[in-house]
Short mmCIF file of C-alpha atoms in Angstrom, two decimals:
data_model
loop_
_atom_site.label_atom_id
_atom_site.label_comp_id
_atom_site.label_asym_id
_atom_site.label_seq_id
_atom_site.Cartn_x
_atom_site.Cartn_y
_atom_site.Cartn_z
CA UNK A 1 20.36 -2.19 -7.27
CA UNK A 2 19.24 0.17 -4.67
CA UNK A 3 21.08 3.05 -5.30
CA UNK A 4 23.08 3.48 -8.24
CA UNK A 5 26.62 5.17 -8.80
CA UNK A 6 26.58 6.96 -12.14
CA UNK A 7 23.25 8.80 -11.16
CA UNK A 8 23.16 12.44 -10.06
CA UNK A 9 22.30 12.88 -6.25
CA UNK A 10 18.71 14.26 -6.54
CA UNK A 11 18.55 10.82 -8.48
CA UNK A 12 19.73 8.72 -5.78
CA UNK A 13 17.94 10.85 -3.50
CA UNK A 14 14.22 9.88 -4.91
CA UNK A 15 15.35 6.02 -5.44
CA UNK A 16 15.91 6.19 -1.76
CA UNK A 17 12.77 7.76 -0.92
CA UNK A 18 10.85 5.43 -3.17
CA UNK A 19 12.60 2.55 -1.62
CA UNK A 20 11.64 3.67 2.10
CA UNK A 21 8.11 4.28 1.20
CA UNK A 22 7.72 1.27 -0.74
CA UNK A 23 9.23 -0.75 2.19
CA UNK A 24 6.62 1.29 4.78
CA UNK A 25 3.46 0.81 2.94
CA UNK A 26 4.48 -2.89 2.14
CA UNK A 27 5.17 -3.51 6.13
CA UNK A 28 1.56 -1.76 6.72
CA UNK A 29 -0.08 -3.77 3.81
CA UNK A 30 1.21 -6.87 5.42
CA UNK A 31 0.59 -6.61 9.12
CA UNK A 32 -3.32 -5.36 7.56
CA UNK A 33 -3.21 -8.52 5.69
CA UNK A 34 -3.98 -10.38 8.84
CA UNK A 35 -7.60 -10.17 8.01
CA UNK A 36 -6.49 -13.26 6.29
CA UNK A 37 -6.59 -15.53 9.80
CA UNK A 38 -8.06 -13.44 12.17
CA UNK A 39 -11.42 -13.70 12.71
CA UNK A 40 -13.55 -10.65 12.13
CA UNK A 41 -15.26 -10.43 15.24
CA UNK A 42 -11.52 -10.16 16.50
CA UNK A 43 -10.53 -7.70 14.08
CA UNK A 44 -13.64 -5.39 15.04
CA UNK A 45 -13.07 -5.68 19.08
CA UNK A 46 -9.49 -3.80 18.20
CA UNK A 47 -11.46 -0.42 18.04
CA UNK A 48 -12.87 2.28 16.48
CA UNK A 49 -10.47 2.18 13.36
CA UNK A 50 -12.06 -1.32 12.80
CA UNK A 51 -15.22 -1.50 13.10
CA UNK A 52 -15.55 -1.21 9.54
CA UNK A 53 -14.75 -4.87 9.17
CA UNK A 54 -18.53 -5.41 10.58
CA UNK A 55 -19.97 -4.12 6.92
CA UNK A 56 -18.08 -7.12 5.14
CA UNK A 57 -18.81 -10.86 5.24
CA UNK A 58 -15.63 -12.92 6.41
CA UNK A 59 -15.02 -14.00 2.49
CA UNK A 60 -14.86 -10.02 1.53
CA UNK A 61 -12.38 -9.47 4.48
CA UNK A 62 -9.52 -12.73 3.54
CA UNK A 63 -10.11 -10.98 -0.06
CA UNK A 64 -9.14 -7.78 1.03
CA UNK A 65 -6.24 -9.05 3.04
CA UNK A 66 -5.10 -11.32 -0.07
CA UNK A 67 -5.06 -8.18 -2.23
CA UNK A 68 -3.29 -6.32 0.71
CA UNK A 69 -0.61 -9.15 0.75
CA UNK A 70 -0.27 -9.46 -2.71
CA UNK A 71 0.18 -5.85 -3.03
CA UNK A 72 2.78 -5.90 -0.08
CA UNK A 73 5.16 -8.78 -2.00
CA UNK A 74 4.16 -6.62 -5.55
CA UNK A 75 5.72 -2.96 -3.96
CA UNK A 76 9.38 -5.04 -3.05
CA UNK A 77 9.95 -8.18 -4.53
CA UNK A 78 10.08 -7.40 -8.33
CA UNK A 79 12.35 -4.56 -7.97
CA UNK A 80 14.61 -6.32 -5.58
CA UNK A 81 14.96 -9.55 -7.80
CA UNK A 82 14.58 -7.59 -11.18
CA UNK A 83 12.02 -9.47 -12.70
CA UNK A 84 8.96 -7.56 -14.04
CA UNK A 85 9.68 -4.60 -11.93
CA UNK A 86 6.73 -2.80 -13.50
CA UNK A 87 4.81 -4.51 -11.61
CA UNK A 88 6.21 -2.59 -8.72
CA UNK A 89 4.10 0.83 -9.62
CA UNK A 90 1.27 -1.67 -10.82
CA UNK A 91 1.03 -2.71 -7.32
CA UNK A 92 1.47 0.75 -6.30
CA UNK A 93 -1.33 1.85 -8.11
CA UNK A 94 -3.47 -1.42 -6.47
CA UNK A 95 -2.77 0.40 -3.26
CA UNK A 96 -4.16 3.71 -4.37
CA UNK A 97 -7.40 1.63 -5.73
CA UNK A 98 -7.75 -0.02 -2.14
CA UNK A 99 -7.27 3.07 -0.57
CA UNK A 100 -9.81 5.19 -2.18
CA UNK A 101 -11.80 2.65 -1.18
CA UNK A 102 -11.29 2.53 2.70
CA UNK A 103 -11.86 5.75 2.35
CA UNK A 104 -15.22 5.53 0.34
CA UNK A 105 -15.61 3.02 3.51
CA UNK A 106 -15.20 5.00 6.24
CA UNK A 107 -16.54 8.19 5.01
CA UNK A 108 -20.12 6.33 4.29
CA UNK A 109 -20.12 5.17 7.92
CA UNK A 110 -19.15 8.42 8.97
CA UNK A 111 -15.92 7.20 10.78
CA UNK A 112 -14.38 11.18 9.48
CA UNK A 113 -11.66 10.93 12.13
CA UNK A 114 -9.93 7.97 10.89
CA UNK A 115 -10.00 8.72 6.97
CA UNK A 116 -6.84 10.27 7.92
CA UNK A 117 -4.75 7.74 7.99
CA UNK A 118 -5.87 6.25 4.65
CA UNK A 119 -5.37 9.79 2.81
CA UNK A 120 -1.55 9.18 4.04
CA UNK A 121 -1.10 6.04 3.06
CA UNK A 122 -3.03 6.50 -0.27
CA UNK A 123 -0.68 9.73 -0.74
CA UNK A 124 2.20 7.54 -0.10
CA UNK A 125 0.84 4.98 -2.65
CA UNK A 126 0.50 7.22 -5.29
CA UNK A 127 4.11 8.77 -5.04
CA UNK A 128 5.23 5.54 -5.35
CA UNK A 129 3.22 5.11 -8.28
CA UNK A 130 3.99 8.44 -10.10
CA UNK A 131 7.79 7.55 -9.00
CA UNK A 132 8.25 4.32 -10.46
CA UNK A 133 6.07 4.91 -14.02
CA UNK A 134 7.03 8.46 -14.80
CA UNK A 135 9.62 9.88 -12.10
CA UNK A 136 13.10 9.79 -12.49
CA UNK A 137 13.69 6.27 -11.12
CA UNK A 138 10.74 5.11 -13.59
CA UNK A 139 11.06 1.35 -13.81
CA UNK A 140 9.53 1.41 -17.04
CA UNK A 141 11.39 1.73 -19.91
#
């Protein structure tokens, strides 16, 4: 399922890249998706790459780290099981959308210095995204 045989090498090449960054950005998604249990005065006391969890209310924050979570089982699980594996650049896609707004976020407290970490990860997101609906290893179609 990973890597297929009767593909040419720059083939197999991108479904391994995919795969990697899939599996990164889901394993960041998920340890972010703590927001879920921890408190947010927790959450903020981590520093300065957090304190933008003081703008939200505690409901906005467990809904963040639900879509975070969901969007960390969406980037793996349907490709590895094969069912609905377009929902794998779908949830890519989701990532890009949460992205662009962390960095709406953290651009309108003026937190410039840690924007770029989001502009990777949203970067990462969106090669995912282009990979899986129009790259060579497109899952659709």
């Amino acid at each position: 399922m990973f890597v297929t045989p009767d593909i040419g090498p720059r083939t197999q090449l991108m479904n391994i890249a995919l795969w990697i960054v899939a599996g990164l950005l889901a394993a960041a998604l998920l340890v972010s998706s703590a927001k879920l249990f921890v408190p947010k005065e927790k959450i903020a006391g981590f520093g300065a790459a957090t304190r933008w969890v003081e703008d939200f209310s505690p409901g906005a924050l467990k809904t963040i780290g639900g879509l975070e979570f969901l969007a960390a089982v969406g980037l793996i699980l349907p490709a590895v099981l094969g069912i609905a594996p377009v929902l794998v650049p779908l949830a890519a896609t989701g990532v890009v959308l949460l992205f662009v707004g962390a960095i709406i976020t953290r651009l309108r407290r003026g937190e410039r210095a840690t924007v770029v970490g989001d502009v990777v990860y949203l970067a990462l997101a969106a090669f995912v995204a282009w990979g899986r609906f129009f790259g060579p290893e497109s899952f659709i179609g």
